[in-house]
PDB file of N, CA and C in Angstrom:
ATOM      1  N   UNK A 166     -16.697 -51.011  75.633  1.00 65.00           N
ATOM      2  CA  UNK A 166     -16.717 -50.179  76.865  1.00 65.00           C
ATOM      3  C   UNK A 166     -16.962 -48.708  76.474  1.00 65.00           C
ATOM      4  N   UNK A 167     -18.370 -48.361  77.031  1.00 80.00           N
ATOM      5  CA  UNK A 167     -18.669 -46.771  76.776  1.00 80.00           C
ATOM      6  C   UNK A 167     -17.797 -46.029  77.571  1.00 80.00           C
ATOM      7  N   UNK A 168     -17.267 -46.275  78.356  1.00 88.00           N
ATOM      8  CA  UNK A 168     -16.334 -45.375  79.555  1.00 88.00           C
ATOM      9  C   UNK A 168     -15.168 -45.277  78.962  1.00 88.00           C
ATOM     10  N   UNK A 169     -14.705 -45.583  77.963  1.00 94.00           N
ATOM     11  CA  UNK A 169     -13.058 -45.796  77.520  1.00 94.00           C
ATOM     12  C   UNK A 169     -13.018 -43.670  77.461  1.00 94.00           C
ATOM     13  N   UNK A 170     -13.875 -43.463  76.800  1.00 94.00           N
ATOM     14  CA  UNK A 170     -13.694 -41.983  76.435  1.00 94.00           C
ATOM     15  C   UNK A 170     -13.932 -40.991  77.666  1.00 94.00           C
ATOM     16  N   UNK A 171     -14.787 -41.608  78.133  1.00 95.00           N
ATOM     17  CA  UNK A 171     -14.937 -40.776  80.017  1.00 95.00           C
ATOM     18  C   UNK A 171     -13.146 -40.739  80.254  1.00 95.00           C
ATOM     19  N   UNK A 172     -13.008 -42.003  80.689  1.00 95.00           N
ATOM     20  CA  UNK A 172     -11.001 -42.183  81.483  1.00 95.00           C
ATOM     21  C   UNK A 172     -10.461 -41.117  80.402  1.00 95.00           C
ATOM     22  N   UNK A 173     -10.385 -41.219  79.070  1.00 96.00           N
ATOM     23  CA  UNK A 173      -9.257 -40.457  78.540  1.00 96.00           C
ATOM     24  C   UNK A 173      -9.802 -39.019  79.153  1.00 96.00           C
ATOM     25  N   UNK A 174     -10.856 -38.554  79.000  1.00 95.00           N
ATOM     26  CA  UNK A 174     -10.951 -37.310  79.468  1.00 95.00           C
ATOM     27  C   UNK A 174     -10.492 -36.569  80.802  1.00 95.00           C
ATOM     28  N   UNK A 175     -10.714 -37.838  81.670  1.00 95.00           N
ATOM     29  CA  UNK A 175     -10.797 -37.604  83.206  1.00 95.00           C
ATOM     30  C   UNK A 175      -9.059 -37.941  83.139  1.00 95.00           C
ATOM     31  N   UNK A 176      -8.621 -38.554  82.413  1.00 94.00           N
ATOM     32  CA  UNK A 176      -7.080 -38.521  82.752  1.00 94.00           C
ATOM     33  C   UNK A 176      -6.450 -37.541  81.992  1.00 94.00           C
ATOM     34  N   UNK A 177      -7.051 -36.588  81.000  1.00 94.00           N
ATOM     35  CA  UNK A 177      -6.483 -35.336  80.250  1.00 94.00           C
ATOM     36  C   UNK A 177      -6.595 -34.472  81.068  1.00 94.00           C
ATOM     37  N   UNK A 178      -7.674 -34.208  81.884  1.00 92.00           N
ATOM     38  CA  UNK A 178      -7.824 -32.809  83.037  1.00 92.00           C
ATOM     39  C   UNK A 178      -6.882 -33.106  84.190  1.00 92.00           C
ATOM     40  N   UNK A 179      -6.686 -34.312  84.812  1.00 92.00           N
ATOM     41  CA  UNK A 179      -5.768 -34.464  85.480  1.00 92.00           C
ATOM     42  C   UNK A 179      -4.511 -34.255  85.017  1.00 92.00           C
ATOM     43  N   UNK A 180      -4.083 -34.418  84.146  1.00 90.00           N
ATOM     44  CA  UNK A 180      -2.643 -34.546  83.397  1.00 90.00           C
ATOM     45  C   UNK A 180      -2.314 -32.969  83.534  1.00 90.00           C
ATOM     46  N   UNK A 181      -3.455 -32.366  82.282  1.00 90.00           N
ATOM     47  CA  UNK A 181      -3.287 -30.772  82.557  1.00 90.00           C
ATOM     48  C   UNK A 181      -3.232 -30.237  83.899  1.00 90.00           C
ATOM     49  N   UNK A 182      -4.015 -30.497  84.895  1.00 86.00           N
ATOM     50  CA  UNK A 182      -4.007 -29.992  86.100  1.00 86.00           C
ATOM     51  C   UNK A 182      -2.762 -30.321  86.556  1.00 86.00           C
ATOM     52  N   UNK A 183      -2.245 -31.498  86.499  1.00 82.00           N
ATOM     53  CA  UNK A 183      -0.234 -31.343  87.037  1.00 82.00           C
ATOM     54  C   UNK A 183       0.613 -30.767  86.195  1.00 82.00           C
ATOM     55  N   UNK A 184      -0.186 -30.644  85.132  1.00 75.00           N
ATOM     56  CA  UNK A 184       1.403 -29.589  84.336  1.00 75.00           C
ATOM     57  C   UNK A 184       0.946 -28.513  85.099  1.00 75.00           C
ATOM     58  N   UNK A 185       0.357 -27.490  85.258  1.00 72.00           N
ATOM     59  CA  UNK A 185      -0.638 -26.553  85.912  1.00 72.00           C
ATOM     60  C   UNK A 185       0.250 -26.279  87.191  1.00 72.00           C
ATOM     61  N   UNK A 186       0.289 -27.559  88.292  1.00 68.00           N
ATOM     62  CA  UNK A 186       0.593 -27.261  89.130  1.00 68.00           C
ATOM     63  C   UNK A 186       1.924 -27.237  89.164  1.00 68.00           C
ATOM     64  N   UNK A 187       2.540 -28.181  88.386  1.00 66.00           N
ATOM     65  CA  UNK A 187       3.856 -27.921  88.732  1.00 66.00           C
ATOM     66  C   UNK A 187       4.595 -26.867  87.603  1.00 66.00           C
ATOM     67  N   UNK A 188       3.831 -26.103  86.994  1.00 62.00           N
ATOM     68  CA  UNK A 188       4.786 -24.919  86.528  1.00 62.00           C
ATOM     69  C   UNK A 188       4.222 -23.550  87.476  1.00 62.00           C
ATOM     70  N   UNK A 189       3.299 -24.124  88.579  1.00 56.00           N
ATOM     71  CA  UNK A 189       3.038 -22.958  88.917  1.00 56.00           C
ATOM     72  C   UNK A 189       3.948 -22.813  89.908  1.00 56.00           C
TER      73      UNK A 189
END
């Protein structure tokens, strides 16, 4: 599966984006 590395990415910006939001 070529997409395995797409998800980790797309679930690292999301991840960051809720630490993000919730320390903001």
């Amino acid at each position: 599966m070529r997409r395995l590395p797409l998800m980790v990415a797309v679930l690292s910006v999301i991840l960051t984006a809720g630490c993000h939001d919730r320390r903001a």
